[in-house]
PDB file of C-alpha atoms in Angstrom:
ATOM      1  CA  UNK A   1      18.100  -3.165 -28.579  1.00  0.00           C
ATOM      2  CA  UNK A   2      19.167  -3.027 -24.916  1.00  0.00           C
ATOM      3  CA  UNK A   3      15.628  -2.650 -23.611  1.00  0.00           C
ATOM      4  CA  UNK A   4      14.410  -5.326 -26.018  1.00  0.00           C
ATOM      5  CA  UNK A   5      17.038  -7.766 -24.732  1.00  0.00           C
ATOM      6  CA  UNK A   6      16.179  -6.851 -21.123  1.00  0.00           C
ATOM      7  CA  UNK A   7      12.499  -7.648 -21.667  1.00  0.00           C
ATOM      8  CA  UNK A   8      12.941 -10.730 -23.865  1.00  0.00           C
ATOM      9  CA  UNK A   9      15.313 -12.358 -21.365  1.00  0.00           C
ATOM     10  CA  UNK A  10      13.189 -11.321 -18.354  1.00  0.00           C
ATOM     11  CA  UNK A  11      16.183  -9.861 -16.575  1.00  0.00           C
ATOM     12  CA  UNK A  12      13.844  -8.063 -14.153  1.00  0.00           C
ATOM     13  CA  UNK A  13      13.202 -11.419 -12.473  1.00  0.00           C
ATOM     14  CA  UNK A  14      16.908 -11.959 -11.715  1.00  0.00           C
ATOM     15  CA  UNK A  15      17.903  -8.740  -9.955  1.00  0.00           C
ATOM     16  CA  UNK A  16      16.225  -5.438  -9.099  1.00  0.00           C
ATOM     17  CA  UNK A  17      18.806  -3.374 -11.027  1.00  0.00           C
ATOM     18  CA  UNK A  18      20.887  -4.180 -14.105  1.00  0.00           C
ATOM     19  CA  UNK A  19      23.731  -1.994 -15.346  1.00  0.00           C
ATOM     20  CA  UNK A  20      24.403  -2.740 -19.000  1.00  0.00           C
ATOM     21  CA  UNK A  21      26.680  -1.340 -21.686  1.00  0.00           C
ATOM     22  CA  UNK A  22      26.977  -1.848 -25.426  1.00  0.00           C
ATOM     23  CA  UNK A  23      29.670  -1.119 -27.984  1.00  0.00           C
ATOM     24  CA  UNK A  24      30.015  -2.018 -31.618  1.00  0.00           C
ATOM     25  CA  UNK A  25      29.818  -0.938 -35.245  1.00  0.00           C
ATOM     26  CA  UNK A  26      26.778   0.984 -36.445  1.00  0.00           C
ATOM     27  CA  UNK A  27      25.698   2.009 -39.922  1.00  0.00           C
ATOM     28  CA  UNK A  28      23.847   5.048 -41.134  1.00  0.00           C
ATOM     29  CA  UNK A  29      22.819   6.346 -44.507  1.00  0.00           C
ATOM     30  CA  UNK A  30      25.444   8.535 -46.155  1.00  0.00           C
ATOM     31  CA  UNK A  31      23.598   9.055 -49.439  1.00  0.00           C
ATOM     32  CA  UNK A  32      20.142   7.467 -49.255  1.00  0.00           C
ATOM     33  CA  UNK A  33      19.533   7.954 -52.965  1.00  0.00           C
ATOM     34  CA  UNK A  34      22.599   5.885 -53.833  1.00  0.00           C
ATOM     35  CA  UNK A  35      22.028   3.348 -51.086  1.00  0.00           C
ATOM     36  CA  UNK A  36      25.377   4.099 -49.448  1.00  0.00           C
ATOM     37  CA  UNK A  37      26.087   3.635 -45.729  1.00  0.00           C
ATOM     38  CA  UNK A  38      28.765   5.025 -43.470  1.00  0.00           C
ATOM     39  CA  UNK A  39      30.106   2.819 -40.694  1.00  0.00           C
ATOM     40  CA  UNK A  40      30.808   4.229 -37.245  1.00  0.00           C
ATOM     41  CA  UNK A  41      31.245   2.839 -33.740  1.00  0.00           C
ATOM     42  CA  UNK A  42      28.935   3.632 -30.896  1.00  0.00           C
ATOM     43  CA  UNK A  43      28.888   2.832 -27.209  1.00  0.00           C
ATOM     44  CA  UNK A  44      26.416   3.496 -24.424  1.00  0.00           C
ATOM     45  CA  UNK A  45      25.335   2.399 -20.955  1.00  0.00           C
ATOM     46  CA  UNK A  46      21.979   1.855 -19.290  1.00  0.00           C
ATOM     47  CA  UNK A  47      20.887   1.395 -15.667  1.00  0.00           C
ATOM     48  CA  UNK A  48      17.534  -0.381 -15.679  1.00  0.00           C
ATOM     49  CA  UNK A  49      15.406  -1.241 -12.665  1.00  0.00           C
ATOM     50  CA  UNK A  50      14.847  -0.041  -9.133  1.00  0.00           C
ATOM     51  CA  UNK A  51      16.833  -1.164  -6.097  1.00  0.00           C
ATOM     52  CA  UNK A  52      14.192   0.223  -3.736  1.00  0.00           C
ATOM     53  CA  UNK A  53      10.990  -1.638  -4.735  1.00  0.00           C
ATOM     54  CA  UNK A  54       7.622  -0.653  -3.306  1.00  0.00           C
ATOM     55  CA  UNK A  55       4.077  -1.994  -3.440  1.00  0.00           C
ATOM     56  CA  UNK A  56       3.832  -0.459  -6.915  1.00  0.00           C
ATOM     57  CA  UNK A  57       6.340  -3.026  -8.139  1.00  0.00           C
ATOM     58  CA  UNK A  58       4.471  -5.875  -6.457  1.00  0.00           C
ATOM     59  CA  UNK A  59       1.116  -5.004  -7.992  1.00  0.00           C
ATOM     60  CA  UNK A  60       2.737  -4.414 -11.388  1.00  0.00           C
ATOM     61  CA  UNK A  61       4.751  -7.647 -11.522  1.00  0.00           C
ATOM     62  CA  UNK A  62       4.080  -9.906  -8.519  1.00  0.00           C
ATOM     63  CA  UNK A  63       6.277 -12.710  -9.896  1.00  0.00           C
ATOM     64  CA  UNK A  64       9.261 -10.433 -10.470  1.00  0.00           C
ATOM     65  CA  UNK A  65       8.742  -8.456  -7.254  1.00  0.00           C
ATOM     66  CA  UNK A  66       7.304 -10.743  -4.561  1.00  0.00           C
ATOM     67  CA  UNK A  67       6.568  -9.137  -1.220  1.00  0.00           C
ATOM     68  CA  UNK A  68       9.745 -10.546   0.311  1.00  0.00           C
ATOM     69  CA  UNK A  69      11.676  -8.180  -1.982  1.00  0.00           C
ATOM     70  CA  UNK A  70       9.508  -5.230  -0.979  1.00  0.00           C
ATOM     71  CA  UNK A  71       9.491  -5.697   2.798  1.00  0.00           C
ATOM     72  CA  UNK A  72      12.284  -3.954   4.700  1.00  0.00           C
ATOM     73  CA  UNK A  73      13.122  -3.383   8.373  1.00  0.00           C
ATOM     74  CA  UNK A  74      12.366  -0.147  10.218  1.00  0.00           C
ATOM     75  CA  UNK A  75      14.008   1.659  13.111  1.00  0.00           C
ATOM     76  CA  UNK A  76      11.495  -0.040  15.407  1.00  0.00           C
ATOM     77  CA  UNK A  77      12.688  -3.491  16.554  1.00  0.00           C
ATOM     78  CA  UNK A  78      10.706  -6.429  15.121  1.00  0.00           C
ATOM     79  CA  UNK A  79       8.714  -4.117  12.827  1.00  0.00           C
ATOM     80  CA  UNK A  80       9.038  -4.355   9.045  1.00  0.00           C
ATOM     81  CA  UNK A  81       7.210  -2.411   6.362  1.00  0.00           C
ATOM     82  CA  UNK A  82       6.262  -2.841   2.719  1.00  0.00           C
ATOM     83  CA  UNK A  83       6.373   0.811   1.608  1.00  0.00           C
ATOM     84  CA  UNK A  84       4.318   2.563  -1.009  1.00  0.00           C
ATOM     85  CA  UNK A  85       4.044   6.012  -2.542  1.00  0.00           C
ATOM     86  CA  UNK A  86       1.866   8.050  -4.855  1.00  0.00           C
ATOM     87  CA  UNK A  87       3.148   6.137  -7.898  1.00  0.00           C
ATOM     88  CA  UNK A  88       0.918   3.241  -6.887  1.00  0.00           C
ATOM     89  CA  UNK A  89      -2.172   5.169  -8.024  1.00  0.00           C
ATOM     90  CA  UNK A  90      -1.784   4.684 -11.819  1.00  0.00           C
ATOM     91  CA  UNK A  91      -0.866   1.024 -11.282  1.00  0.00           C
ATOM     92  CA  UNK A  92      -4.070   0.465  -9.314  1.00  0.00           C
ATOM     93  CA  UNK A  93      -6.080   1.769 -12.250  1.00  0.00           C
ATOM     94  CA  UNK A  94      -4.464  -0.811 -14.523  1.00  0.00           C
ATOM     95  CA  UNK A  95      -5.426  -3.597 -12.106  1.00  0.00           C
ATOM     96  CA  UNK A  96      -9.073  -3.272 -13.115  1.00  0.00           C
ATOM     97  CA  UNK A  97      -8.209  -5.159 -16.314  1.00  0.00           C
ATOM     98  CA  UNK A  98      -6.790  -8.162 -14.433  1.00  0.00           C
ATOM     99  CA  UNK A  99      -8.815 -11.192 -13.414  1.00  0.00           C
ATOM    100  CA  UNK A 100      -9.003 -12.047  -9.699  1.00  0.00           C
ATOM    101  CA  UNK A 101      -7.301  -8.767  -8.933  1.00  0.00           C
ATOM    102  CA  UNK A 102      -8.765  -8.746  -5.419  1.00  0.00           C
ATOM    103  CA  UNK A 103      -6.814 -11.958  -4.638  1.00  0.00           C
ATOM    104  CA  UNK A 104      -3.342 -10.653  -5.577  1.00  0.00           C
ATOM    105  CA  UNK A 105      -2.410  -9.377  -2.128  1.00  0.00           C
ATOM    106  CA  UNK A 106      -3.758 -12.424  -0.320  1.00  0.00           C
ATOM    107  CA  UNK A 107      -1.734 -14.758  -2.555  1.00  0.00           C
ATOM    108  CA  UNK A 108       1.346 -12.578  -2.203  1.00  0.00           C
ATOM    109  CA  UNK A 109       1.181 -12.697   1.598  1.00  0.00           C
ATOM    110  CA  UNK A 110       1.095 -16.494   1.829  1.00  0.00           C
ATOM    111  CA  UNK A 111       4.927 -16.965   1.827  1.00  0.00           C
ATOM    112  CA  UNK A 112       5.245 -14.384   4.623  1.00  0.00           C
ATOM    113  CA  UNK A 113       2.610 -15.708   7.019  1.00  0.00           C
ATOM    114  CA  UNK A 114       5.050 -17.915   8.916  1.00  0.00           C
ATOM    115  CA  UNK A 115       7.529 -15.057   9.383  1.00  0.00           C
ATOM    116  CA  UNK A 116       5.256 -12.597  11.175  1.00  0.00           C
ATOM    117  CA  UNK A 117       2.913 -12.835  14.121  1.00  0.00           C
ATOM    118  CA  UNK A 118       0.720 -10.011  12.826  1.00  0.00           C
ATOM    119  CA  UNK A 119       0.412  -8.311   9.433  1.00  0.00           C
ATOM    120  CA  UNK A 120      -1.309  -4.933   9.197  1.00  0.00           C
ATOM    121  CA  UNK A 121      -2.695  -3.818   5.833  1.00  0.00           C
ATOM    122  CA  UNK A 122      -3.183  -0.078   5.382  1.00  0.00           C
ATOM    123  CA  UNK A 123      -5.766   0.766   2.708  1.00  0.00           C
ATOM    124  CA  UNK A 124      -6.377   4.072   0.920  1.00  0.00           C
ATOM    125  CA  UNK A 125      -9.580   5.977   1.853  1.00  0.00           C
ATOM    126  CA  UNK A 126     -11.367   4.893  -1.322  1.00  0.00           C
ATOM    127  CA  UNK A 127     -13.470   1.950  -2.471  1.00  0.00           C
ATOM    128  CA  UNK A 128     -11.087   1.022  -5.278  1.00  0.00           C
ATOM    129  CA  UNK A 129      -9.241  -2.154  -6.181  1.00  0.00           C
ATOM    130  CA  UNK A 130      -6.501  -1.655  -3.550  1.00  0.00           C
ATOM    131  CA  UNK A 131      -9.084  -1.520  -0.773  1.00  0.00           C
ATOM    132  CA  UNK A 132     -10.762  -4.613  -2.193  1.00  0.00           C
ATOM    133  CA  UNK A 133      -7.428  -6.431  -2.142  1.00  0.00           C
ATOM    134  CA  UNK A 134      -6.825  -5.414   1.470  1.00  0.00           C
ATOM    135  CA  UNK A 135     -10.298  -6.509   2.559  1.00  0.00           C
ATOM    136  CA  UNK A 136      -9.972  -9.856   0.824  1.00  0.00           C
ATOM    137  CA  UNK A 137      -6.636 -10.552   2.539  1.00  0.00           C
ATOM    138  CA  UNK A 138      -7.722  -9.494   6.049  1.00  0.00           C
ATOM    139  CA  UNK A 139      -9.040 -11.631   8.884  1.00  0.00           C
ATOM    140  CA  UNK A 140     -10.012  -8.656  11.071  1.00  0.00           C
ATOM    141  CA  UNK A 141     -11.053  -5.353   9.480  1.00  0.00           C
ATOM    142  CA  UNK A 142     -10.730  -2.079  11.402  1.00  0.00           C
ATOM    143  CA  UNK A 143     -12.924   0.662   9.913  1.00  0.00           C
ATOM    144  CA  UNK A 144     -11.827   4.205  10.879  1.00  0.00           C
ATOM    145  CA  UNK A 145     -14.838   6.493  11.193  1.00  0.00           C
ATOM    146  CA  UNK A 146     -14.341  10.232  11.553  1.00  0.00           C
ATOM    147  CA  UNK A 147     -16.621  12.269  13.761  1.00  0.00           C
ATOM    148  CA  UNK A 148     -18.097  14.279  10.923  1.00  0.00           C
ATOM    149  CA  UNK A 149     -21.183  14.497   8.737  1.00  0.00           C
ATOM    150  CA  UNK A 150     -21.944  11.641   6.334  1.00  0.00           C
ATOM    151  CA  UNK A 151     -19.726   9.190   8.198  1.00  0.00           C
ATOM    152  CA  UNK A 152     -22.616   6.723   8.277  1.00  0.00           C
ATOM    153  CA  UNK A 153     -22.994   6.953   4.486  1.00  0.00           C
ATOM    154  CA  UNK A 154     -19.349   6.073   3.962  1.00  0.00           C
ATOM    155  CA  UNK A 155     -19.632   3.223   6.455  1.00  0.00           C
ATOM    156  CA  UNK A 156     -22.617   1.739   4.624  1.00  0.00           C
ATOM    157  CA  UNK A 157     -20.790   1.866   1.285  1.00  0.00           C
ATOM    158  CA  UNK A 158     -17.709   0.186   2.760  1.00  0.00           C
ATOM    159  CA  UNK A 159     -19.754  -2.529   4.462  1.00  0.00           C
ATOM    160  CA  UNK A 160     -21.408  -3.319   1.122  1.00  0.00           C
ATOM    161  CA  UNK A 161     -17.957  -3.996  -0.341  1.00  0.00           C
ATOM    162  CA  UNK A 162     -16.906  -6.044   2.688  1.00  0.00           C
ATOM    163  CA  UNK A 163     -19.976  -8.275   2.554  1.00  0.00           C
ATOM    164  CA  UNK A 164     -19.645  -8.688  -1.209  1.00  0.00           C
ATOM    165  CA  UNK A 165     -16.073  -9.964  -0.799  1.00  0.00           C
ATOM    166  CA  UNK A 166     -16.309 -11.806   2.528  1.00  0.00           C
ATOM    167  CA  UNK A 167     -19.940 -12.988   2.526  1.00  0.00           C
ATOM    168  CA  UNK A 168     -23.069 -11.665   4.218  1.00  0.00           C
ATOM    169  CA  UNK A 169     -22.331 -13.544   7.441  1.00  0.00           C
ATOM    170  CA  UNK A 170     -18.881 -11.995   7.919  1.00  0.00           C
ATOM    171  CA  UNK A 171     -18.620 -10.456  11.379  1.00  0.00           C
ATOM    172  CA  UNK A 172     -14.879  -9.858  11.699  1.00  0.00           C
ATOM    173  CA  UNK A 173     -14.989  -6.079  11.554  1.00  0.00           C
ATOM    174  CA  UNK A 174     -14.817  -3.333  14.167  1.00  0.00           C
ATOM    175  CA  UNK A 175     -15.401   0.416  13.953  1.00  0.00           C
ATOM    176  CA  UNK A 176     -12.779   2.846  15.240  1.00  0.00           C
ATOM    177  CA  UNK A 177     -13.902   6.384  16.090  1.00  0.00           C
ATOM    178  CA  UNK A 178     -11.237   8.891  15.029  1.00  0.00           C
ATOM    179  CA  UNK A 179     -10.788  12.689  15.059  1.00  0.00           C
ATOM    180  CA  UNK A 180     -12.817  12.772  18.246  1.00  0.00           C
ATOM    181  CA  UNK A 181     -13.105  16.197  19.890  1.00  0.00           C
ATOM    182  CA  UNK A 182     -14.884  16.257  23.236  1.00  0.00           C
ATOM    183  CA  UNK A 183     -15.551  19.974  22.839  1.00  0.00           C
ATOM    184  CA  UNK A 184     -17.900  19.383  19.889  1.00  0.00           C
ATOM    185  CA  UNK A 185     -20.689  17.820  21.886  1.00  0.00           C
ATOM    186  CA  UNK A 186     -23.461  18.620  19.424  1.00  0.00           C
ATOM    187  CA  UNK A 187     -21.569  17.192  16.464  1.00  0.00           C
ATOM    188  CA  UNK A 188     -20.567  14.138  18.460  1.00  0.00           C
ATOM    189  CA  UNK A 189     -24.137  13.449  19.481  1.00  0.00           C
ATOM    190  CA  UNK A 190     -25.420  13.807  15.896  1.00  0.00           C
ATOM    191  CA  UNK A 191     -22.764  11.508  14.430  1.00  0.00           C
ATOM    192  CA  UNK A 192     -23.193   8.892  17.153  1.00  0.00           C
ATOM    193  CA  UNK A 193     -26.924   8.881  16.510  1.00  0.00           C
ATOM    194  CA  UNK A 194     -26.268   8.100  12.838  1.00  0.00           C
ATOM    195  CA  UNK A 195     -23.845   5.323  13.789  1.00  0.00           C
ATOM    196  CA  UNK A 196     -26.125   3.830  16.449  1.00  0.00           C
ATOM    197  CA  UNK A 197     -27.141   0.760  14.344  1.00  0.00           C
ATOM    198  CA  UNK A 198     -23.517  -0.468  14.506  1.00  0.00           C
ATOM    199  CA  UNK A 199     -22.841   0.449  18.134  1.00  0.00           C
ATOM    200  CA  UNK A 200     -22.036  -3.142  19.136  1.00  0.00           C
ATOM    201  CA  UNK A 201     -19.175  -3.073  16.597  1.00  0.00           C
ATOM    202  CA  UNK A 202     -17.486  -0.040  18.146  1.00  0.00           C
ATOM    203  CA  UNK A 203     -14.041  -0.400  19.632  1.00  0.00           C
ATOM    204  CA  UNK A 204     -13.831   1.010  23.137  1.00  0.00           C
ATOM    205  CA  UNK A 205     -10.825   3.156  22.240  1.00  0.00           C
ATOM    206  CA  UNK A 206     -11.413   6.502  20.554  1.00  0.00           C
ATOM    207  CA  UNK A 207      -8.625   8.361  18.749  1.00  0.00           C
ATOM    208  CA  UNK A 208      -8.898  12.026  19.687  1.00  0.00           C
ATOM    209  CA  UNK A 209      -7.534  14.964  17.761  1.00  0.00           C
ATOM    210  CA  UNK A 210      -3.906  15.394  18.739  1.00  0.00           C
ATOM    211  CA  UNK A 211      -1.302  17.801  17.439  1.00  0.00           C
ATOM    212  CA  UNK A 212       1.595  15.436  18.240  1.00  0.00           C
ATOM    213  CA  UNK A 213       0.027  12.909  15.832  1.00  0.00           C
ATOM    214  CA  UNK A 214       0.212  15.486  13.039  1.00  0.00           C
ATOM    215  CA  UNK A 215       3.755  16.463  13.987  1.00  0.00           C
ATOM    216  CA  UNK A 216       4.883  12.822  14.046  1.00  0.00           C
ATOM    217  CA  UNK A 217       3.557  12.393  10.502  1.00  0.00           C
ATOM    218  CA  UNK A 218       5.488  15.453   9.344  1.00  0.00           C
ATOM    219  CA  UNK A 219       8.611  14.024  10.980  1.00  0.00           C
ATOM    220  CA  UNK A 220       7.896  10.702   9.221  1.00  0.00           C
ATOM    221  CA  UNK A 221       8.117   8.715  12.416  1.00  0.00           C
ATOM    222  CA  UNK A 222       5.764   6.885  14.749  1.00  0.00           C
ATOM    223  CA  UNK A 223       3.994   8.599  17.612  1.00  0.00           C
ATOM    224  CA  UNK A 224       5.764   6.453  20.226  1.00  0.00           C
ATOM    225  CA  UNK A 225       9.189   7.576  19.032  1.00  0.00           C
ATOM    226  CA  UNK A 226       8.020  11.180  18.666  1.00  0.00           C
ATOM    227  CA  UNK A 227       6.194  11.688  21.980  1.00  0.00           C
ATOM    228  CA  UNK A 228       5.390   8.571  23.965  1.00  0.00           C
ATOM    229  CA  UNK A 229       3.580  10.598  26.665  1.00  0.00           C
ATOM    230  CA  UNK A 230       1.221  12.391  24.285  1.00  0.00           C
ATOM    231  CA  UNK A 231      -2.513  11.790  24.261  1.00  0.00           C
ATOM    232  CA  UNK A 232      -2.242  10.252  20.802  1.00  0.00           C
ATOM    233  CA  UNK A 233       0.396   7.748  21.919  1.00  0.00           C
ATOM    234  CA  UNK A 234      -1.693   6.736  24.935  1.00  0.00           C
ATOM    235  CA  UNK A 235      -4.740   6.236  22.694  1.00  0.00           C
ATOM    236  CA  UNK A 236      -2.868   4.116  20.163  1.00  0.00           C
ATOM    237  CA  UNK A 237      -1.332   2.000  22.901  1.00  0.00           C
ATOM    238  CA  UNK A 238      -4.825   1.302  24.225  1.00  0.00           C
ATOM    239  CA  UNK A 239      -6.015   0.561  20.688  1.00  0.00           C
ATOM    240  CA  UNK A 240      -3.159  -1.892  20.165  1.00  0.00           C
ATOM    241  CA  UNK A 241      -4.053  -3.806  23.321  1.00  0.00           C
ATOM    242  CA  UNK A 242      -7.727  -3.890  22.353  1.00  0.00           C
ATOM    243  CA  UNK A 243      -7.002  -5.193  18.839  1.00  0.00           C
ATOM    244  CA  UNK A 244      -4.653  -7.839  20.213  1.00  0.00           C
ATOM    245  CA  UNK A 245      -7.424  -8.919  22.542  1.00  0.00           C
ATOM    246  CA  UNK A 246      -9.830  -9.319  19.596  1.00  0.00           C
ATOM    247  CA  UNK A 247      -7.189 -11.100  17.503  1.00  0.00           C
ATOM    248  CA  UNK A 248      -6.452 -13.724  20.139  1.00  0.00           C
ATOM    249  CA  UNK A 249     -10.074 -14.626  20.745  1.00  0.00           C
TER     250      UNK A 249
END
């Protein structure tokens, strides 16, 4: 009855967490054949909800969990984040049944546009509904492209999705070369040959392989806080300046 009352009264729209209790008389069968009951009293308590909402909550119930409830500050000044975790995966599968699912994120961002100068949308490395939502909401799309075999095939598949959502004349995308290793000259030459048709879309900055980048991820912090002098930090600083230059044009 507690869960039924919680759902029927839409308490999830009023607060992220509700702590409820119940107490009262209950009845159970004493002798079912004779139709007799025994009265007893029962009490209980329930804590329902989540006081730390993530993008899973937004995509599950965007009205109950708008992005303003998901976004939180970070240790970096003037930088906020809308966190996610692996629990978003089953929710994304359920989104396939919803109409205009690719527009959910774009609509959800509208109330936040005046609060932030830039909004970065990180998409999973798949061509699923979450990536479609990110593409549909973006003005400038950065496509990471690893220096490895079949990178061109993945790029073609992603561009098909981009043009399907944004139109065939959409040109607001750039290609970012990542996992670059100058020692692998043969591999680099082969991959760059495959990517040659999109060379004019390349960003000038390449992100090279860097152990501090891996270590910063394990420490769950940004590369600038972890090692601002590392090669990875220098590359991402250059990338930031280049993207800002494209965004202000």
